Coordinates of C-alpha atoms in Angstrom, one line a residue:
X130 CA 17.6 -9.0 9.4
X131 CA 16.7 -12.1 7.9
X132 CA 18.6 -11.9 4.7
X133 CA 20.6 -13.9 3.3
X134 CA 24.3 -13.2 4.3
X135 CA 26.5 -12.0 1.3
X136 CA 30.2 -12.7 0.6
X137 CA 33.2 -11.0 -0.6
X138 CA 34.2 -11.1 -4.3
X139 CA 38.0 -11.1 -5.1
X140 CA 39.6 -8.8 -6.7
X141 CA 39.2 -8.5 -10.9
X142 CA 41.5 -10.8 -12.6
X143 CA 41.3 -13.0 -9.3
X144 CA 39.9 -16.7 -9.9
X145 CA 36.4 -16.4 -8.4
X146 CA 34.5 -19.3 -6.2
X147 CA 31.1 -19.4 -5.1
X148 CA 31.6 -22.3 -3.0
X149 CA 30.6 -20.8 0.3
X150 CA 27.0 -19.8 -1.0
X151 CA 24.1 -21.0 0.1
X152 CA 22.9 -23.8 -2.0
X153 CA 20.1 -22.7 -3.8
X154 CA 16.7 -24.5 -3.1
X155 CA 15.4 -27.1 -5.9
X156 CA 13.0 -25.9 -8.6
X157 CA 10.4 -28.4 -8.7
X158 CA 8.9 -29.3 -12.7
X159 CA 6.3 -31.5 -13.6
X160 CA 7.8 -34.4 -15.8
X161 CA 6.3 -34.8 -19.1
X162 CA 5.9 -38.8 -18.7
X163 CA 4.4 -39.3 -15.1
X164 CA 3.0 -36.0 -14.4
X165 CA 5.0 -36.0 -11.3
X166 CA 6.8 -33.3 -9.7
X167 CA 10.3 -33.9 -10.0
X168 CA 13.1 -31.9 -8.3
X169 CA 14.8 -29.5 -10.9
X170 CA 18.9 -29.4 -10.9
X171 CA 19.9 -26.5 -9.3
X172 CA 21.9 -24.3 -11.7
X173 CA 25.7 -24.5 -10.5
X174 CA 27.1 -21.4 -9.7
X175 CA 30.3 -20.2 -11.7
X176 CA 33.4 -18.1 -11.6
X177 CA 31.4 -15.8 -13.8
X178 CA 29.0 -14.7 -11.9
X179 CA 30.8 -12.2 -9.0
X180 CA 31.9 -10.1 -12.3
X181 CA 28.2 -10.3 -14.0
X182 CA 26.9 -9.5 -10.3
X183 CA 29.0 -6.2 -9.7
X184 CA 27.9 -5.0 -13.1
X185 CA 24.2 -5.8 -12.7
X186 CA 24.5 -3.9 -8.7
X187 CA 26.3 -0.8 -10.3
X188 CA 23.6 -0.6 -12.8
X189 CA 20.7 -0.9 -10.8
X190 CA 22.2 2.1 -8.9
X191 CA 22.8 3.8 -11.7
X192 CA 19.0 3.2 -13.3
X193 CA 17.8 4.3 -9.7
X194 CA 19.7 7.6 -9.6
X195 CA 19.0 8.2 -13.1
X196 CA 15.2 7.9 -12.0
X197 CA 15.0 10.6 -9.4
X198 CA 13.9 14.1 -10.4
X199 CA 15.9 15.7 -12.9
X200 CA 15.7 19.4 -11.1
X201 CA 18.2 17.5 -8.8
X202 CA 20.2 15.1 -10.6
X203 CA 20.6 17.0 -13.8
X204 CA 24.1 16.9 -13.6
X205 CA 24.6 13.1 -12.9
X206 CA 25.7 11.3 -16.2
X207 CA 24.8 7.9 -16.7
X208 CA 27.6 7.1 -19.0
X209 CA 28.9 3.6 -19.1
X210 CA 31.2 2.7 -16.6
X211 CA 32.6 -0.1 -15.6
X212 CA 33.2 -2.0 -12.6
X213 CA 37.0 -0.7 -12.2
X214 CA 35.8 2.7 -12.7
X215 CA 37.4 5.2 -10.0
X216 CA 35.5 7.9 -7.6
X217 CA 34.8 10.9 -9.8
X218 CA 33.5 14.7 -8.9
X219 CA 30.5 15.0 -9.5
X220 CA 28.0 17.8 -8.8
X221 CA 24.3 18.5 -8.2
X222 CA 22.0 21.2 -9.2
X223 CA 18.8 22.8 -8.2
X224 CA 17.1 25.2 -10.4
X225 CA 20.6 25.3 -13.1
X226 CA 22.8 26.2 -9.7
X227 CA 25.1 23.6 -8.4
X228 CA 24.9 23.8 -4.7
X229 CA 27.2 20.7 -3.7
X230 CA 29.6 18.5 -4.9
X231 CA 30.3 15.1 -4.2
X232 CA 32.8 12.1 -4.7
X233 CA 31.1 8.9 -6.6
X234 CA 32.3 5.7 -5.1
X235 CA 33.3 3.0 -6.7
X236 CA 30.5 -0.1 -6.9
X237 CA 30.4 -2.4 -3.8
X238 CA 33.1 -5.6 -4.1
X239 CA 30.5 -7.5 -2.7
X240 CA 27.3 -9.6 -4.7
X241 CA 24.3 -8.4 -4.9
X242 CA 22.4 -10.0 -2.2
X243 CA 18.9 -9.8 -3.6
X244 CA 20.3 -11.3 -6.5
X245 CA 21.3 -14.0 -4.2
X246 CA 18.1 -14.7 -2.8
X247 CA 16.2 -14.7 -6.2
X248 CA 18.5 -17.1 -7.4
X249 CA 17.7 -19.1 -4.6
X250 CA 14.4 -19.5 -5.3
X251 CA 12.6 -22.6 -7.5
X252 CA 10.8 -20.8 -10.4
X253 CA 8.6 -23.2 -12.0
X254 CA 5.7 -23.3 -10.2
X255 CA 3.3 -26.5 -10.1
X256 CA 0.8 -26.5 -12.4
X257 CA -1.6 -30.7 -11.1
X258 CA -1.9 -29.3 -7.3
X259 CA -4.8 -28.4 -5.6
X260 CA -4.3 -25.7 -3.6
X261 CA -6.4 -24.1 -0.9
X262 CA -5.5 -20.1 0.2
X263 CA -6.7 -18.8 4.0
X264 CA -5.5 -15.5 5.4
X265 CA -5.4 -13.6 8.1
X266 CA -4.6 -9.8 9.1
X267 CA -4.5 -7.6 12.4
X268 CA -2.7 -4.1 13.7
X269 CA -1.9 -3.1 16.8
X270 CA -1.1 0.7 18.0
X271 CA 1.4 -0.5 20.2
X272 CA 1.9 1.6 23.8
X273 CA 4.3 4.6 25.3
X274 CA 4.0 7.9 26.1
X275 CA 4.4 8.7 22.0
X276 CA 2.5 6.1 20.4
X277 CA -0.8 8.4 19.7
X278 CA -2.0 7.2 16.5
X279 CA -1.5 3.9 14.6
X280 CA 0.9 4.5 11.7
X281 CA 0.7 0.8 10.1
X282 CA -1.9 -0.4 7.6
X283 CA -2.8 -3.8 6.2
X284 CA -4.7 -5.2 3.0
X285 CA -6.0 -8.7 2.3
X286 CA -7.9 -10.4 -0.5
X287 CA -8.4 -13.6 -1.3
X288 CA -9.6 -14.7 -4.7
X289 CA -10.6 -12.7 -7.7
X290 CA -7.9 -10.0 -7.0
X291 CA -6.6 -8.9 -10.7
X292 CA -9.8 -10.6 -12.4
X293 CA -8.2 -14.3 -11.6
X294 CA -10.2 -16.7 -9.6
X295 CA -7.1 -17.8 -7.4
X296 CA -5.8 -14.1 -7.6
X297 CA -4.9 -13.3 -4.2
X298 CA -3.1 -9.8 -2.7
X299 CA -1.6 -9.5 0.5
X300 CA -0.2 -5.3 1.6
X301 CA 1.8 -4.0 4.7
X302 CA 2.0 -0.1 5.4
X303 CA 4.2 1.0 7.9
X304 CA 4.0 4.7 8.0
X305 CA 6.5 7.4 9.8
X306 CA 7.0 10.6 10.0
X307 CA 4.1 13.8 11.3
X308 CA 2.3 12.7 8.9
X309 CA 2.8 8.6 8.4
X310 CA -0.6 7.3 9.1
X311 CA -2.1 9.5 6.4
X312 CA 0.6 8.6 3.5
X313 CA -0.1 4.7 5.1
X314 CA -3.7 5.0 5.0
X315 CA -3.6 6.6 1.1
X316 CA -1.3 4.2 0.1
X317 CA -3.4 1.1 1.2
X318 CA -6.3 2.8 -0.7
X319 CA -4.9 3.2 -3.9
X320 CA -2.3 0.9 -4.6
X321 CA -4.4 -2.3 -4.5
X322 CA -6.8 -0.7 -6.4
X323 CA -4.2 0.8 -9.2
X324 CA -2.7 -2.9 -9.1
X325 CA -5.9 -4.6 -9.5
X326 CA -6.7 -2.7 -12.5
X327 CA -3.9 -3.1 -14.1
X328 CA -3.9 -6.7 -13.6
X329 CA -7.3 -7.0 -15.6
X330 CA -6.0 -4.9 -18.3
X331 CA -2.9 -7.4 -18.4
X332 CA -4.5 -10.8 -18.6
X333 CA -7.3 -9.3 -21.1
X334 CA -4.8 -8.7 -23.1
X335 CA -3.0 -11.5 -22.7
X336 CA -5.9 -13.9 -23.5
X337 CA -6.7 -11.8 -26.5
X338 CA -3.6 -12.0 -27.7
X339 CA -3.4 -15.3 -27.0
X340 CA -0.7 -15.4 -25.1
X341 CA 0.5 -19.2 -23.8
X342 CA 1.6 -18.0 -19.9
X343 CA 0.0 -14.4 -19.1
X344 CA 1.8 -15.4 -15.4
X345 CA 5.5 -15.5 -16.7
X346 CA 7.9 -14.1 -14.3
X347 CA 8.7 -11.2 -16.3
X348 CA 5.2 -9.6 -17.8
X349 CA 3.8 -9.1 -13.7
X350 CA 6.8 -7.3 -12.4
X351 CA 6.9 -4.1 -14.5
X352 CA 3.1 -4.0 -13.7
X353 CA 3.8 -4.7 -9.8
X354 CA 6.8 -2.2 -9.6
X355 CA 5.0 0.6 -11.5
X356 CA 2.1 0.2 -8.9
X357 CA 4.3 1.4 -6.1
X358 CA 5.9 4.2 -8.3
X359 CA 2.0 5.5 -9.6
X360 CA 0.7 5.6 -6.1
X361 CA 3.4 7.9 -4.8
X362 CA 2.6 9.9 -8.0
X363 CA -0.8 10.6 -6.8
X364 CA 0.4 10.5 -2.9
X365 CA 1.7 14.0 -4.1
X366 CA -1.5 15.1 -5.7
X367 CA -3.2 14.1 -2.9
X368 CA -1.8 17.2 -1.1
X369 CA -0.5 14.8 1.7
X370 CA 2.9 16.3 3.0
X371 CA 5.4 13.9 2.6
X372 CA 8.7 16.2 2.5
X373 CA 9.4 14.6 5.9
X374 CA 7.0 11.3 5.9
X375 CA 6.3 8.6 3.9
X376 CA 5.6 4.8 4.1
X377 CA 6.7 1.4 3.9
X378 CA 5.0 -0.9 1.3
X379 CA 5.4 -4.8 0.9
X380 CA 3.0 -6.3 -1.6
X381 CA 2.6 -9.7 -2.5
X382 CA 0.7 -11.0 -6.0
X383 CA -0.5 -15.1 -5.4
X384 CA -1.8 -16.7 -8.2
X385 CA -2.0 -20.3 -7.5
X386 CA 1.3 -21.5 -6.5
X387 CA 3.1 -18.5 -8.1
X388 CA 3.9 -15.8 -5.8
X389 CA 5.9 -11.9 -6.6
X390 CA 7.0 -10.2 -3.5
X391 CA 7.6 -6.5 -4.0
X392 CA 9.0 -4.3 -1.3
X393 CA 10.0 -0.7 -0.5
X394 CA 11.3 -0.2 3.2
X395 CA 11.9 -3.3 5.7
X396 CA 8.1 -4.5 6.0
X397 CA 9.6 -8.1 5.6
X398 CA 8.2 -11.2 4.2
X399 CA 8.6 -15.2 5.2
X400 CA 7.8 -18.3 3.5
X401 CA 7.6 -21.2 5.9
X402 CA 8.5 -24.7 5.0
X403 CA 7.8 -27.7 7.5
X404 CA 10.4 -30.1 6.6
X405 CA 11.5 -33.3 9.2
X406 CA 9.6 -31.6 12.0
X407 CA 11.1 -28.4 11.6
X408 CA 10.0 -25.2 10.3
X409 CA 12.2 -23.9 7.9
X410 CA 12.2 -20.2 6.6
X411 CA 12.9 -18.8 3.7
X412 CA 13.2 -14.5 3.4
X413 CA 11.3 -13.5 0.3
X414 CA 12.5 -9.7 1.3
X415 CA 15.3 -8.0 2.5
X416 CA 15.7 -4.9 4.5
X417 CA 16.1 -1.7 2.8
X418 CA 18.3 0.3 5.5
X419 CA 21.2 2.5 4.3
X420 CA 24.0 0.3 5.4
X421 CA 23.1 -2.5 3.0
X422 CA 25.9 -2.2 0.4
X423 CA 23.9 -1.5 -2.3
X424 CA 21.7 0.9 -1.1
X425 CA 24.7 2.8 0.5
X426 CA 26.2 2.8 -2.7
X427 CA 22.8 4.3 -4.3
X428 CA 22.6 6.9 -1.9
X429 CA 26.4 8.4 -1.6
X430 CA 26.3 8.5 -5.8
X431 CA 22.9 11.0 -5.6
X432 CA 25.2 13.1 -3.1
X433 CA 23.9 11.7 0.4
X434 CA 25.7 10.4 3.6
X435 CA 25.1 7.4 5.1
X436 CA 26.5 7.2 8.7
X437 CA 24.9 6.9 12.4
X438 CA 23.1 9.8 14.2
X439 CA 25.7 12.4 15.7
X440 CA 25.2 13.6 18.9
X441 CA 26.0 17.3 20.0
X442 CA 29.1 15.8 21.8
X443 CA 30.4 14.2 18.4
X444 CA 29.5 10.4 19.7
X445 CA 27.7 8.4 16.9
X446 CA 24.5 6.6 17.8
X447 CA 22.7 3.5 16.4
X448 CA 22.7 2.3 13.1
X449 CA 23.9 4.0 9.8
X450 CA 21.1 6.5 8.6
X451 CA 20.0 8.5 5.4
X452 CA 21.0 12.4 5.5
X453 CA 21.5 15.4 2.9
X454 CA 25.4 15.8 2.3
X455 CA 25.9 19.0 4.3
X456 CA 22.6 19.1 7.0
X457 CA 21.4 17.3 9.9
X458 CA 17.9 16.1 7.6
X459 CA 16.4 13.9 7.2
X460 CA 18.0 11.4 9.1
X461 CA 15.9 8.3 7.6
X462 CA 16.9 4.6 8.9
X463 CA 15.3 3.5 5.3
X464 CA 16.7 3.7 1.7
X465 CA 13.4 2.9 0.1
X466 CA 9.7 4.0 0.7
X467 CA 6.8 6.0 -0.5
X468 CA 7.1 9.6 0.0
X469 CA 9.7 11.1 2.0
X470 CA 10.6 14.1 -0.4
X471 CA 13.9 15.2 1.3
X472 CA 15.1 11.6 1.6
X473 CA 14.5 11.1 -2.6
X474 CA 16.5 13.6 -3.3
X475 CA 19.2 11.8 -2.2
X476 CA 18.8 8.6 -2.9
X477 CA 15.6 6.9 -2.0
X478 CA 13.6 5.9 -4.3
X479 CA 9.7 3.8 -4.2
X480 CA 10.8 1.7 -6.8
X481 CA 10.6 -1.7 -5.4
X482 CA 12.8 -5.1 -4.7
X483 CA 10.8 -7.7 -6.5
X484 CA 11.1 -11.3 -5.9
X485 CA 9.8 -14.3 -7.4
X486 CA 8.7 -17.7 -5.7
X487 CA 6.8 -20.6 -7.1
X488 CA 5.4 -22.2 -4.5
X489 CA 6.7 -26.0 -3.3
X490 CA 3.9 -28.6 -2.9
X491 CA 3.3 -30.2 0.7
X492 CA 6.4 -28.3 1.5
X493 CA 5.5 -24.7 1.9
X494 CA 2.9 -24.2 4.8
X495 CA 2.8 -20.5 5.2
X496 CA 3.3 -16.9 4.4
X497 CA 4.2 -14.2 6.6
X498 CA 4.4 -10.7 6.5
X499 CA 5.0 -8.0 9.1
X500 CA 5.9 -4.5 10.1
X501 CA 8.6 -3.9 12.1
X502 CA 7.6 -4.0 15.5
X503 CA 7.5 -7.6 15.1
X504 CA 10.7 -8.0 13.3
X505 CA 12.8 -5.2 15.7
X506 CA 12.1 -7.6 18.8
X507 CA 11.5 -11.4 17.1
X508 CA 13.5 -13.5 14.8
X509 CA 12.4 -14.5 11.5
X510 CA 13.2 -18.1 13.2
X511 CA 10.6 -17.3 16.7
X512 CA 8.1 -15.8 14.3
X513 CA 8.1 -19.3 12.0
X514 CA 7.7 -21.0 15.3
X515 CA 5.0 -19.2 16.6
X516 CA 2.9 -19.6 13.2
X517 CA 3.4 -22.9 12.9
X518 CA 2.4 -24.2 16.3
X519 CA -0.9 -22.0 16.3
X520 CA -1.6 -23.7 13.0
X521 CA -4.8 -21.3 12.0
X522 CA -4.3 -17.5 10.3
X523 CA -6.3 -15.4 12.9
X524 CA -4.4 -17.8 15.6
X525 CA -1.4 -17.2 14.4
X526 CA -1.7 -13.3 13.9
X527 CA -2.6 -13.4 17.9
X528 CA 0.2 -15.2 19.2
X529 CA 3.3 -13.2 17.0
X530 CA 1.5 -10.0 18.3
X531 CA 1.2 -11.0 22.2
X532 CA 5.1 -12.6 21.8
X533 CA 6.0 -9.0 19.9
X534 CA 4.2 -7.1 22.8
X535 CA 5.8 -9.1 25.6
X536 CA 9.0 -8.5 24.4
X537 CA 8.4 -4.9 23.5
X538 CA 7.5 -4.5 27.4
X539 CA 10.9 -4.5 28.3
X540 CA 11.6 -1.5 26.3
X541 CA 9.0 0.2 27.8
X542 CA 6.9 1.5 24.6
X543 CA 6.0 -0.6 21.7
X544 CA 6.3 0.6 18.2
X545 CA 3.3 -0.2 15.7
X546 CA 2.8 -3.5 14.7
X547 CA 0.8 -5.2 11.7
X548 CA 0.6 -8.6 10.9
X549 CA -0.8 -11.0 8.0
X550 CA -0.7 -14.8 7.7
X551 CA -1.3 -17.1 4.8
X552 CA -1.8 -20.2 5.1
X553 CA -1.3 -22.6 2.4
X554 CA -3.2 -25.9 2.4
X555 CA -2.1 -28.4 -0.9
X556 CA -4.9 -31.0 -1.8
X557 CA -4.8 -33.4 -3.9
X558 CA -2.3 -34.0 -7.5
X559 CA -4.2 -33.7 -10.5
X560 CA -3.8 -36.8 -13.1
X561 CA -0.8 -35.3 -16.0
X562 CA -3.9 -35.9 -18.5
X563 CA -6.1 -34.2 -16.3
X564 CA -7.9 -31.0 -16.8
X565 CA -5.9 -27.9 -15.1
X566 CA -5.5 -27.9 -11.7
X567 CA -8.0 -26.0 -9.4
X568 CA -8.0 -24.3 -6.4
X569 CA -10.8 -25.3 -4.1
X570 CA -11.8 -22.2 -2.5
X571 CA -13.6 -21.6 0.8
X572 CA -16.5 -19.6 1.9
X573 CA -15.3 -16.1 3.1
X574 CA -16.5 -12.9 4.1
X575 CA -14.7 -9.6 2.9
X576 CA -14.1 -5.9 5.3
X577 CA -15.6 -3.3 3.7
X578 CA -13.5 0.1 4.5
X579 CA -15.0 3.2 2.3
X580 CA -17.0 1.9 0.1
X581 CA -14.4 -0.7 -1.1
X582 CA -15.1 -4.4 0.0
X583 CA -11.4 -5.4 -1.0
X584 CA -9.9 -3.6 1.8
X585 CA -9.5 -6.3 4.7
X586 CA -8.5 -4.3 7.5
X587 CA -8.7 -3.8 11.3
X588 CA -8.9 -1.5 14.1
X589 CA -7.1 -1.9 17.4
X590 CA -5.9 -5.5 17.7
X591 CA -8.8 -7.0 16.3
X592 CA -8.6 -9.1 13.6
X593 CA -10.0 -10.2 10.2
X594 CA -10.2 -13.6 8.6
X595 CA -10.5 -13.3 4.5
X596 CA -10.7 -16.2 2.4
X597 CA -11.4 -17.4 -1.0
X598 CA -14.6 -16.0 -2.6
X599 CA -16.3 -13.9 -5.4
X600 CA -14.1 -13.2 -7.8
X601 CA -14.8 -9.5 -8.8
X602 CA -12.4 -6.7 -6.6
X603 CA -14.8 -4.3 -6.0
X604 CA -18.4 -4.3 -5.0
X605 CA -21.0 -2.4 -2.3
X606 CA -20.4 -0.5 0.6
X607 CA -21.6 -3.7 3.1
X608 CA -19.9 -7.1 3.8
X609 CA -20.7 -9.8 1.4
X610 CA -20.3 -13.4 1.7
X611 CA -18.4 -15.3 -1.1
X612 CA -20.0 -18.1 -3.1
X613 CA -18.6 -21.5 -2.1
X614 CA -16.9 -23.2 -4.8
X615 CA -15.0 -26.4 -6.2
X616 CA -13.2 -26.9 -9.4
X617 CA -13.1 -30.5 -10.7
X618 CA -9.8 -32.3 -10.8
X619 CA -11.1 -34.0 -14.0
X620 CA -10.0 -37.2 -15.2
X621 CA -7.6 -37.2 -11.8
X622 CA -8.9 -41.0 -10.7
X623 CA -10.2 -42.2 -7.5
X624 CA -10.1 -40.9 -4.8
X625 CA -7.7 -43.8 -3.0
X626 CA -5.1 -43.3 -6.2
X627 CA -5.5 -39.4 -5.9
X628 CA -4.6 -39.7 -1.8
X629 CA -1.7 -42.0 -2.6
X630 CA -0.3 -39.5 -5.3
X631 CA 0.1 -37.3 -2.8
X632 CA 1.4 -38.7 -0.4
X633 CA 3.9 -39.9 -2.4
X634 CA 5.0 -36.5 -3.9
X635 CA 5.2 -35.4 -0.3
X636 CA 7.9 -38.1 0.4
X637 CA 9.4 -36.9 -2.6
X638 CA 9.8 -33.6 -2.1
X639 CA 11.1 -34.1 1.5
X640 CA 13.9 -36.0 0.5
X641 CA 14.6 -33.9 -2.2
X642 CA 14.8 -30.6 -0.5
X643 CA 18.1 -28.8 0.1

């Protein structure tokens, strides 16, 4: 799965350790008297946290039951509990009528894992590195007897997205169900368009208000979470029937070396480091399937089951699914995604995992993001491998697809597979009493797809290259070439001391990292 393995807490009033965690990778801050970037401490972890971790899990379950339709969950208290609380009745009503009850389990013993992996991430992102942004993007139907129709949808736009000359936005759609490809197709439409509006709105206000960091942490994720849960509002008054289908989304927001990851289903996303000849990867998502802890936990408390597919002979099958308390429906190998009426009301929710990165200098190469018919047959580790030795987007796209198909054959049939590559190219470091850092973009062409040049998509296994240009979101209904352009370093020296700068943060940073 690609996530980051989690532990087992002891028991309350136990002395906690954390010592088998992973150790978290180094922040990286620029040092007020050299303008360097130096490696940030990484924030010891304490006996505290496994308590403050149980509590934050059972709330988020709590907040995402408490955030499904109230015709269903009326009777569901959110009173506050604690983390010894024990399993309780509870029932659930439709239309005033209680029509099942069900036990609610106590919270999982176990940490939160995406509270893990956030932790794990460096936060402060460079602010005297040049950095240059080139991405990539292709589907694939896939083959077998069933695969009629291509389910999976991709986005990709580079520069200007949200009104921000380094803005970039990178989407995955993985639909399922009858109707999959239309909820996938809907969703590409209108989320990156919702997302880049409210983006603009966000960082006018912010520079009205004068606010000193319009790209803190904490004012994009409301705006990036609320994107996924205002397109399935208008998935449903689109008409679209989603009682039975719905879609994956994974989103990512780049800004410069600042990067939010937001994710509903198991569309997963990599960052690749090369480090001592070796690429190293680092999940920025994890899979949202019934049997993680926490999502289990989510669902049994809005009165589903989670357990594998029954056959008529009473053998279970496969892995854990998503089904109503007392019928054989819907049967969902997902806990999160857009649509899927039958599957919400018991659990699943759009309301995405976000996660925050700020991008290492020299360090981190590439981005990655998939469907799964790449991730069901390769490992996060082949994929990295793959990327890295084709070295260009479009190249790169090609050779996971042909190694996903290869070892699909095997099987047979090959599920839907979509694919986007980023590749991140770090110039030059800025002088500390330089002007702000740019981002030196390239000339690019943008995929028009109904009348919106922002959507980069593709048909078949074709694929489309989008880089840095224009800056506005929106434009005619006919491809458009970008303007090229170059920010100055300013007062960042010659050329020779701006060359040995950087190769000298690259050592750095090498030596530094974890």
């Amino acid at each position: 799965m690609g996530c980051l393995q989690s532990k087992d807490c002891p028991a309350s009033g136990d002395q906690a350790t954390a010592s088998n965690v992973n150790a978290p990778v180094p922040a990286w801050e620029s040092s007020p008297a050299t303008g360097t970037l130096q490696a940030k401490p990484a924030e010891s972890t304490n006996a505290a946290d496994a308590t403050a971790v149980e509590l934050e899990e059972m709330q988020e379950a709590r907040d995402s039951v408490g955030n499904l339709p109230s015709s269903v969950h009326g009777s569901v208290s959110s009173s506050s509990d604690t983390a010894q609380q024990r399993p309780s009745s509870r029932g659930v009503q439709f239309g005033g009528v209680e029509v099942q009850s069900f036990e609610v389990p106590p919270p999982p013993a176990e940490e939160h894992s995406h509270f893990l992996l956030q932790k794990s991430l460096p936060q402060i992102p460079a602010s005297n590195v040049e950095l240059e942004t080139r991405a990539s993007g292709l589907k694939h139907i896939g083959f077998g007897p069933l695969k009629k129709e291509n389910q999976d949808e991709y986005f990709c736009q580079v520069g200007g997205f949200g009104g921000q000359k380094d803005g970039c936005c990178y989407c995955i759609f993985d639909g399922h169900g009858n109707y999959g490809r239309d909820a996938a197709q809907f969703c590409r439409q209108e989320l990156p368009v919702w997302f880049d509006q409210e983006l603009r709105k966000h960082y006018s206000k912010a520079a009205a208000e004068g606010i000193k960091d319009p790209n803190a942490k904490e004012l994009i994720e409301p705006i990036i979470s609320d994107a996924f849960v205002e397109t399935e509002r208008r998935l449903h008054q689109a008409g679209i029937n989603v009682s039975s289908s719905g879609t994956t989304a994974s989103v990512v927001f780049q800004n410069r070396s600042s990067v939010w990851v937001a994710a509903a289903g198991d569309s997963r996303v990599l960052c690749l480091a090369h480090v001592d000849s070796q690429w190293k990867v680092q999940p920025l998502t994890l899979d949202h399937r019934p049997s993680r802890r926490t999502e289990k936990y989510r669902v049994e408390a809005a009165g589903g089951r989670v357990e594998p597919k029954r056959l008529p002979s009473g053998k279970t099958v496969g892995e854990p699914r998503l089904w109503l308390a007392h019928l054989p429906s819907p049967g969902l190998l997902l806990s999160r995604s857009i649509g899927d009426d039958m599957a919400t009301s018991v659990g699943c929710t759009a309301r995405p995992e976000i996660t925050f990165m700020a991008l290492r200098p020299f360090l981190d190469q590439y981005l990655v993001m998939a469907s799964d018919g790449v991730w069901d047959v390769l490992s996060n580790d082949t994929v990295a491998q793959l990327v890295g030795d084709a070295g260009e987007p479009e190249a790169a796209c090609q050779a996971v697809l042909e190694a996903a198909l290869l070892e699909w054959e095997e099987r047979l049939a090959a599920d839907n597979i979509s694919i986007i590559v980023v590749q991140l190219l770090w110039g030059d470091v800025l002088a500390s009493n330089g002007s702000a850092g740019g981002l030196r973009s390239a000339v690019g062409s943008f995929h028009s797809h109904q009348g919106r040049r922002m959507l980069a998509s593709s048909s078949g296994g074709a694929s489309g290259l989008v880089r840095a240009g224009t800056g506005d979101s929106l434009g005619e209904d006919h491809p458009r070439l970008g303007s090229a352009g170059s920010m100055s370093s300013g007062s960042s020296g010659t050329a020779a001391v701006a060359a040995a700068a950087a190769a000298t943060q690259a050592a750095a940073l090498q030596r530094h990292l974890v």
